[in-house]
Tab-separated table of C-alpha atoms and ligand atoms in Angstrom:
chain	number	residue	atom	x	y	z
A	1	UNK	CA	-90.692	-24.020	-39.609
A	2	UNK	CA	-88.436	-21.070	-40.296
A	3	UNK	CA	-87.954	-20.654	-36.545
A	4	UNK	CA	-86.192	-24.020	-36.329
A	5	UNK	CA	-83.819	-23.052	-39.115
A	6	UNK	CA	-83.088	-19.695	-37.520
A	7	UNK	CA	-82.552	-21.320	-34.125
A	8	UNK	CA	-80.005	-23.718	-35.612
A	9	UNK	CA	-78.126	-20.837	-37.180
A	10	UNK	CA	-78.037	-19.120	-33.811
A	11	UNK	CA	-76.603	-22.183	-32.076
A	12	UNK	CA	-73.750	-22.236	-34.568
A	13	UNK	CA	-72.740	-18.752	-33.463
A	14	UNK	CA	-72.606	-19.440	-29.721
A	15	UNK	CA	-69.170	-19.493	-28.104
A	16	UNK	CA	-68.550	-22.681	-26.098
A	17	UNK	CA	-66.183	-20.853	-23.758
A	18	UNK	CA	-68.191	-17.841	-22.606
A	19	UNK	CA	-71.581	-18.615	-24.172
A	20	UNK	CA	-71.826	-15.325	-26.020
A	21	UNK	CA	-73.198	-15.067	-29.538
A	22	UNK	CA	-70.835	-13.685	-32.141
A	23	UNK	CA	-70.407	-14.089	-35.880
A	24	UNK	CA	-66.700	-14.772	-35.304
A	25	UNK	CA	-67.626	-18.080	-33.610
A	26	UNK	CA	-68.621	-19.788	-36.854
A	27	UNK	CA	-65.547	-18.336	-38.562
A	28	UNK	CA	-63.230	-19.695	-35.863
A	29	UNK	CA	-65.007	-23.048	-36.054
A	30	UNK	CA	-64.199	-23.267	-39.747
A	31	UNK	CA	-60.598	-22.080	-39.370
A	32	UNK	CA	-59.524	-23.663	-36.069
A	33	UNK	CA	-62.206	-26.237	-35.230
A	34	UNK	CA	-63.134	-24.422	-32.031
A	35	UNK	CA	-66.543	-22.897	-31.376
A	36	UNK	CA	-65.119	-19.829	-29.679
A	37	UNK	CA	-65.512	-16.096	-30.147
A	38	UNK	CA	-62.703	-13.705	-31.028
A	39	UNK	CA	-62.133	-12.794	-27.378
A	40	UNK	CA	-61.816	-16.414	-26.237
A	41	UNK	CA	-59.580	-17.199	-29.213
A	42	UNK	CA	-57.140	-14.545	-28.011
A	43	UNK	CA	-57.263	-16.024	-24.504
A	44	UNK	CA	-56.516	-19.491	-25.863
A	45	UNK	CA	-53.669	-18.139	-27.987
A	46	UNK	CA	-52.041	-16.413	-25.024
A	47	UNK	CA	-52.821	-19.133	-22.488
A	48	UNK	CA	-53.145	-22.425	-24.390
A	49	UNK	CA	-54.668	-25.231	-22.333
B	1	LIG	ZN1	-66.203	-16.504	-25.985
């Protein structure tokens, strides 16, 4: 039962751009609405789609 909860927490920390797991992903999701890591956030800032 605890495995399901832990797995859900992990999914929340996966970057949708590169697929890496980083604690910054959930922070960026809260602040910008994007599930991206710090590295991908910089890429988006420099080269916005
Ligand atoms: Zn990323």
